[in-house]
Short mmCIF file of C-alpha atoms in Angstrom, two decimals:
data_model
loop_
_atom_site.label_atom_id
_atom_site.label_comp_id
_atom_site.label_asym_id
_atom_site.label_seq_id
_atom_site.Cartn_x
_atom_site.Cartn_y
_atom_site.Cartn_z
CA MET A 21 -0.30 0.00 -0.45
CA ALA A 22 3.05 2.20 -0.49
CA LEU A 23 5.68 3.22 -3.11
CA VAL A 24 9.17 3.20 -1.42
CA THR A 25 11.25 5.48 -4.42
CA ILE A 26 15.41 5.27 -3.56
CA SER A 27 17.13 8.18 -5.08
CA GLY A 28 20.18 8.99 -4.98
CA PHE A 29 24.05 9.86 -7.19
CA PRO A 30 25.47 6.68 -9.20
CA CYS A 31 27.47 4.43 -6.71
CA ALA A 32 26.17 6.61 -3.51
CA GLY A 33 24.77 2.45 -2.51
CA LYS A 34 21.27 2.94 -3.05
CA THR A 35 20.94 -1.06 -3.92
CA ARG A 36 22.13 -1.46 -0.34
CA ARG A 37 20.00 0.55 1.32
CA ALA A 38 17.13 -0.99 -0.80
CA GLU A 39 18.13 -4.51 0.13
CA GLN A 40 18.38 -2.94 3.85
CA ILE A 41 15.32 -1.17 4.02
CA ARG A 42 13.09 -4.56 2.03
CA ALA A 43 14.68 -6.50 5.02
CA SER A 44 13.30 -4.33 7.35
CA LEU A 45 10.14 -3.69 6.49
CA GLU A 46 9.58 -7.50 6.11
CA GLN A 47 10.60 -8.09 9.29
CA TYR A 48 7.69 -5.34 10.07
CA LEU A 49 5.36 -7.56 8.52
CA LYS A 50 6.04 -10.69 10.13
CA ASP A 51 5.60 -9.15 13.78
CA GLU A 52 2.21 -10.15 15.40
CA THR A 53 1.29 -7.31 16.39
CA TYR A 54 0.96 -6.15 12.76
CA GLN A 55 -2.54 -6.55 11.69
CA GLY A 56 -2.95 -4.26 8.41
CA PRO A 57 -3.90 -4.47 4.78
CA ILE A 58 -0.16 -4.77 3.58
CA SER A 59 1.17 -8.87 2.76
CA LYS A 60 4.28 -8.50 0.69
CA VAL A 61 7.44 -6.47 0.24
CA ALA A 62 8.30 -5.44 -3.63
CA LEU A 63 11.83 -4.55 -5.09
CA LEU A 64 12.03 -3.74 -8.73
CA SER A 65 15.67 -2.24 -10.15
CA ASP A 66 17.52 -1.42 -13.66
CA ASP A 67 18.88 -4.84 -12.56
CA ILE A 68 16.30 -6.92 -11.75
CA LEU A 69 14.61 -5.36 -15.55
CA ASN A 70 18.12 -5.93 -17.05
CA LEU A 71 18.87 -2.59 -18.10
CA ASN A 72 22.42 -1.65 -19.01
CA ARG A 73 23.78 1.36 -16.59
CA SER A 74 24.96 2.38 -20.62
CA VAL A 75 20.93 3.96 -20.67
CA TYR A 76 21.91 6.87 -18.50
CA ASP A 77 24.68 7.71 -20.82
CA GLY A 78 24.80 11.64 -21.84
CA GLU A 79 23.07 14.63 -20.44
CA ARG A 80 19.56 16.43 -20.46
CA ASP A 81 18.49 19.10 -22.78
CA PRO A 82 20.86 22.27 -22.22
CA SER A 83 17.96 24.61 -21.10
CA HIS A 84 17.34 22.05 -18.21
CA ARG A 85 20.28 21.34 -16.97
CA PRO A 86 20.68 19.91 -12.96
CA ALA A 87 24.32 20.01 -11.64
CA THR A 88 26.39 17.11 -12.86
CA ILE A 89 28.82 14.51 -10.44
CA HIS A 90 31.54 16.01 -13.01
CA SER A 91 31.94 18.14 -15.88
CA PRO A 92 31.29 16.63 -18.95
CA THR A 93 33.81 17.32 -21.45
CA SER A 94 32.34 15.88 -24.41
CA SER A 95 29.42 17.20 -26.12
CA LEU A 96 25.84 16.06 -25.98
CA LEU A 97 25.28 12.19 -25.76
CA ASP A 98 21.96 10.54 -27.37
CA SER A 99 19.80 10.16 -24.75
CA ARG A 100 16.95 7.75 -27.02
CA SER A 101 18.01 4.45 -25.12
CA GLU A 102 17.32 6.44 -22.01
CA LYS A 103 13.77 7.29 -22.56
CA PRO A 104 12.43 3.64 -23.27
CA ALA A 105 14.59 2.04 -20.19
CA ARG A 106 12.19 4.71 -18.54
CA GLY A 107 9.35 3.95 -20.10
CA ALA A 108 9.85 -0.17 -19.13
CA LEU A 109 10.84 0.85 -15.16
CA PHE A 110 7.34 2.77 -15.10
CA THR A 111 5.79 0.24 -16.95
CA ALA A 112 6.99 -2.43 -14.56
CA MET A 113 6.22 -0.09 -11.14
CA GLN A 114 2.94 0.43 -12.62
CA ARG A 115 2.04 -3.53 -12.76
CA GLN A 116 3.32 -4.36 -9.35
CA MET A 117 1.72 -1.22 -7.42
CA ALA A 118 -0.98 -2.87 -5.42
CA LEU A 119 -2.92 -1.95 -1.82
CA ASP A 120 -1.42 -4.78 -0.14
CA THR A 121 2.32 -4.41 -1.32
CA ILE A 122 4.97 -2.03 -0.08
CA LEU A 123 6.69 -1.11 -4.14
CA ILE A 124 10.67 -0.26 -3.56
CA VAL A 125 12.01 1.38 -6.64
CA ASP A 126 15.92 1.00 -6.77
CA ALA A 127 17.00 2.85 -9.52
CA LEU A 128 18.74 6.42 -10.14
CA ASN A 129 14.98 8.06 -9.97
CA TYR A 130 17.30 11.11 -11.41
CA ILE A 131 15.12 13.07 -12.91
CA LYS A 132 12.76 15.31 -10.88
CA GLY A 133 9.56 15.25 -13.73
CA PHE A 134 9.85 11.11 -13.52
CA ARG A 135 9.37 11.24 -9.63
CA TYR A 136 7.03 13.30 -10.36
CA GLN A 137 5.46 10.83 -12.73
CA MET A 138 5.51 8.12 -10.27
CA TYR A 139 4.22 9.96 -7.60
CA CYS A 140 0.75 10.68 -9.62
CA ALA A 141 0.92 6.97 -10.41
CA ALA A 142 0.72 6.54 -6.73
CA ARG A 143 -1.50 8.71 -5.61
CA GLU A 144 -4.17 7.29 -8.81
CA MET A 145 -3.73 3.81 -7.01
CA LYS A 146 -4.75 5.36 -3.34
CA LEU A 147 -1.20 4.20 -2.15
CA ARG A 148 1.50 6.51 0.56
CA ILE A 149 4.74 7.39 -0.61
CA CYS A 150 7.94 8.57 0.15
CA THR A 151 11.45 8.90 -1.00
CA ILE A 152 14.85 7.58 0.08
CA TYR A 153 17.75 9.93 -0.91
CA VAL A 154 20.91 7.98 -0.25
CA VAL A 155 23.95 10.75 -0.09
CA ALA A 156 27.66 9.88 -0.76
CA THR A 157 29.67 12.95 -1.93
CA LYS A 158 30.76 13.48 -5.60
CA GLU A 159 33.69 12.42 -5.04
CA GLN A 160 33.06 9.52 -3.34
CA CYS A 161 30.80 8.66 -5.83
CA LYS A 162 32.73 8.60 -8.56
CA ASN A 163 35.68 6.97 -7.29
CA TRP A 164 33.31 4.06 -6.14
CA ASN A 165 31.71 3.58 -10.25
CA GLU A 166 35.34 3.85 -11.72
CA THR A 167 36.73 0.97 -9.03
CA ARG A 168 33.71 -1.35 -9.34
CA GLN A 169 34.14 -4.78 -10.69
CA ASP A 170 30.89 -6.05 -11.34
CA GLY A 171 30.87 -3.73 -14.28
CA ARG A 172 28.04 -1.93 -13.67
CA VAL A 173 29.43 1.11 -14.14
CA TYR A 174 27.35 4.34 -15.07
CA ALA A 175 28.80 7.39 -17.70
CA PRO A 176 29.20 10.99 -16.25
CA GLU A 177 25.90 11.94 -15.50
CA THR A 178 23.41 14.41 -14.41
CA TYR A 179 21.10 14.39 -11.36
CA GLU A 180 18.04 16.67 -9.88
CA GLU A 181 18.47 15.87 -5.97
CA PRO A 182 15.10 15.62 -4.02
CA SER A 183 13.72 17.83 -1.55
CA SER A 184 11.10 17.77 1.31
CA MET A 185 9.99 21.23 0.17
CA VAL A 186 8.09 19.79 -2.86
CA ARG A 187 5.21 17.01 -2.50
CA TRP A 188 6.32 14.63 -4.74
CA ASP A 189 9.47 13.88 -3.12
CA SER A 190 7.98 14.32 0.64
CA PRO A 191 8.41 12.83 3.04
CA LEU A 192 11.92 12.67 2.36
CA PHE A 193 14.47 10.37 4.10
CA THR A 194 18.12 11.46 3.63
CA ILE A 195 20.66 8.22 4.33
CA LEU A 196 24.40 9.08 4.73
CA TRP A 197 26.65 7.25 3.41
CA ASP A 198 28.62 6.51 6.38
CA GLU A 199 25.56 5.26 8.29
CA ASP A 200 24.61 2.18 9.97
CA ALA A 201 20.78 1.63 9.00
CA PRO A 202 18.20 3.55 7.44
CA PRO A 203 15.37 5.70 10.11
CA MET A 204 13.02 2.46 9.86
CA PRO A 205 10.47 3.31 12.45
CA GLN A 206 9.71 6.94 10.17
CA ILE A 207 9.53 5.17 6.92
CA TRP A 208 7.19 2.67 8.43
CA ASP A 209 5.59 5.40 9.94
CA ALA A 210 4.98 7.08 6.35
CA ILE A 211 4.52 3.83 5.05
CA THR A 212 1.49 2.54 7.11
CA LYS A 213 0.42 5.94 8.90
CA GLY A 214 0.62 8.74 6.32
CA ASN A 215 -1.75 10.38 4.75
CA ILE A 216 -3.30 9.10 1.24
CA LYS A 217 -3.37 11.94 -0.84
CA PRO A 218 -6.61 11.80 -3.27
CA PRO A 219 -5.53 11.01 -7.23
CA ASN A 220 -5.12 14.25 -9.55
CA SER A 221 -8.70 15.28 -11.68
CA GLY A 222 -6.23 15.28 -14.64
CA THR A 223 -4.66 12.16 -14.07
CA LEU A 224 -8.43 10.28 -13.39
CA SER A 225 -10.03 7.75 -16.48
CA VAL A 226 -12.68 9.79 -18.01
CA VAL A 227 -15.68 7.38 -16.82
CA LYS A 228 -17.26 6.95 -20.81
CA ALA A 229 -21.32 6.39 -20.64
CA PRO A 230 -23.01 2.88 -22.35
CA THR A 231 -23.61 3.35 -26.44
CA ASP A 232 -27.13 2.98 -25.74
CA ALA A 233 -27.31 6.02 -23.00
CA LEU A 234 -28.70 8.92 -24.99
CA GLN A 235 -31.33 7.03 -26.37
CA ALA A 236 -32.39 5.44 -23.17
CA LEU A 237 -32.46 9.23 -22.24
CA GLU A 238 -34.72 10.74 -24.82
CA GLN A 239 -36.97 7.57 -24.87
CA THR A 240 -37.56 7.69 -20.81
CA THR A 241 -37.75 11.41 -20.47
CA ALA A 242 -40.33 11.35 -23.73
CA ALA A 243 -42.22 8.32 -22.17
CA ILE A 244 -42.76 10.28 -18.61
CA VAL A 245 -43.84 13.94 -20.29
CA SER A 246 -46.58 11.49 -22.01
CA ALA A 247 -47.58 9.61 -19.29
CA ILE A 248 -48.49 12.87 -17.56
CA LEU A 249 -50.01 15.23 -20.37
CA ALA A 250 -52.18 11.45 -20.35
CA ASP A 251 -52.95 11.61 -16.67
CA GLN A 252 -53.71 15.24 -14.78
CA THR A 253 -56.50 14.63 -12.60
CA GLY A 254 -54.57 14.64 -9.65
CA LEU A 255 -52.79 18.11 -9.89
CA GLY A 256 -51.83 19.55 -6.58
CA ALA A 257 -51.00 16.43 -5.07
CA GLN A 258 -48.87 12.75 -6.22
CA LEU A 259 -49.71 11.43 -9.71
CA ASN A 260 -48.62 7.79 -10.09
CA LEU A 261 -47.10 6.97 -13.76
CA SER A 262 -46.19 3.71 -15.16
CA ILE A 263 -43.81 4.05 -18.22
CA SER A 264 -42.43 1.38 -20.48
CA THR A 265 -38.52 1.82 -21.31
CA LEU A 266 -35.96 0.69 -23.08
CA SER A 267 -35.35 -2.27 -20.58
CA ALA A 268 -38.46 -2.44 -17.88
CA THR A 269 -41.47 -1.24 -17.07
CA LEU A 270 -41.30 1.48 -14.27
CA LYS A 271 -43.75 2.79 -11.76
CA LEU A 272 -42.95 6.58 -11.13
CA CYS A 273 -44.95 9.17 -8.77
CA ILE A 274 -44.42 12.73 -9.32
CA THR A 275 -46.10 15.64 -7.46
CA LEU A 276 -47.69 18.35 -9.89
CA PRO A 277 -48.66 21.81 -9.42
CA ALA A 278 -51.70 22.47 -8.93
CA ARG A 279 -52.71 23.89 -12.46
CA ASN A 280 -52.76 22.60 -15.75
CA ILE A 281 -49.51 21.05 -17.56
CA THR A 282 -49.43 22.33 -20.68
CA LEU A 283 -46.85 20.14 -23.30
CA SER A 284 -44.69 23.30 -24.30
CA GLU A 285 -43.68 23.52 -20.75
CA LEU A 286 -42.87 19.53 -20.38
CA GLN A 287 -41.51 19.93 -23.98
CA ARG A 288 -39.18 22.88 -22.72
CA LEU A 289 -38.36 21.32 -19.41
CA LYS A 290 -37.27 18.21 -20.94
CA ARG A 291 -35.09 19.75 -23.65
CA GLN A 292 -33.16 21.37 -20.90
CA PHE A 293 -32.98 18.32 -18.75
CA VAL A 294 -31.64 16.05 -22.37
CA THR A 295 -29.14 19.01 -22.59
CA VAL A 296 -27.35 18.92 -19.61
CA HIS A 297 -27.00 15.28 -19.72
CA LYS A 298 -26.39 14.24 -22.88
CA LYS A 299 -22.47 16.71 -22.24
CA ALA A 300 -21.82 14.10 -19.69
CA ILE A 301 -22.54 11.09 -22.36
CA THR A 302 -20.57 13.13 -24.98
CA LEU A 303 -17.74 14.27 -22.84
CA GLY A 304 -17.50 11.51 -20.05
CA THR A 305 -17.70 12.48 -16.62
CA THR A 306 -14.32 12.34 -14.14
CA GLU A 307 -17.40 12.33 -10.82
CA ARG A 308 -16.67 9.86 -7.91
CA GLY A 309 -18.58 6.57 -8.05
CA ALA A 310 -20.09 5.49 -11.28
CA VAL A 311 -22.54 7.25 -13.37
CA ASP A 312 -25.97 5.41 -13.38
CA TRP A 313 -26.69 5.64 -17.49
CA GLY A 314 -29.47 2.98 -16.34
CA ASP A 315 -33.45 3.83 -17.35
CA GLU A 316 -34.48 3.88 -13.68
CA SER A 317 -31.90 6.35 -12.64
CA ILE A 318 -32.33 8.70 -15.48
CA ALA A 319 -36.59 8.54 -14.66
CA GLY A 320 -35.85 9.44 -11.09
CA LYS A 321 -33.20 12.42 -11.81
CA PHE A 322 -36.08 13.56 -14.59
CA VAL A 323 -38.96 13.44 -12.25
CA THR A 324 -37.21 15.22 -9.35
CA TYR A 325 -35.88 17.86 -12.01
CA LEU A 326 -39.65 18.55 -13.20
CA GLU A 327 -40.91 19.19 -9.66
CA GLU A 328 -38.24 21.51 -8.75
CA HIS A 329 -38.56 23.49 -12.41
CA MET A 330 -42.48 23.46 -12.20
CA LYS A 331 -43.64 26.44 -11.02
CA SER A 332 -47.26 26.88 -9.20
#
């Protein structure tokens, strides 16, 4: 039920910290006192996805250039291989995010725009988030990178440091390279007790109406108009209506004003009601919950609309 983003300079020790955090979180989940919904911890990394370090070669766009680990002397390199690599990481992350899982993403995650994209995906899934910033000096990272023996060497790289002042990096936990262990109690609290922020409206999926929604809207409202015109004996009181729709025969009750209702008035109110709801059918909606386009729901809304707009 949480997304943990590991970030830091190349060779700062991110993978070691990710493994420490995973092992500690698994122990928390095994504790008998924990009765929450989280049941497992998953780890996702470049190595698991078989992404070579060379995909991060090169700099960002010169108009958007953060601080570098050490100043590159070459011209801008082609970053075409990096975009599909980030895409593969993001897709794998989306597949593994779940309400019963703590997902740790161990990668450079050095672009603030990409961290924001991950943050939005987590919000859409209603997950808690936290960022782990593994800190070592640039000189140490450079030395460790150049002397590593496993072949997983980074080229000179750019990096945008996380900041606790921005929402997509918060809460932010900074771990120095020489610390023995991460601050697990605070990380655990953030993962299990932190606020779950609602999704941004811009990231919500647009709910489309069924293909026969417009037909149901027109037929149901027309049937109600016809039924009211056919029986106005109960003026000023409740009128029981029986109408046939596309899917069923509905029994309705409407309170009419103490006067005769004309066809032109009912047709005008019908057009207004249909026009408003036709926009939702055409454009879709991001309202909370499912929008019910069934005949019974349409009939109930139209009856309420008529009662509110017919003047005595």
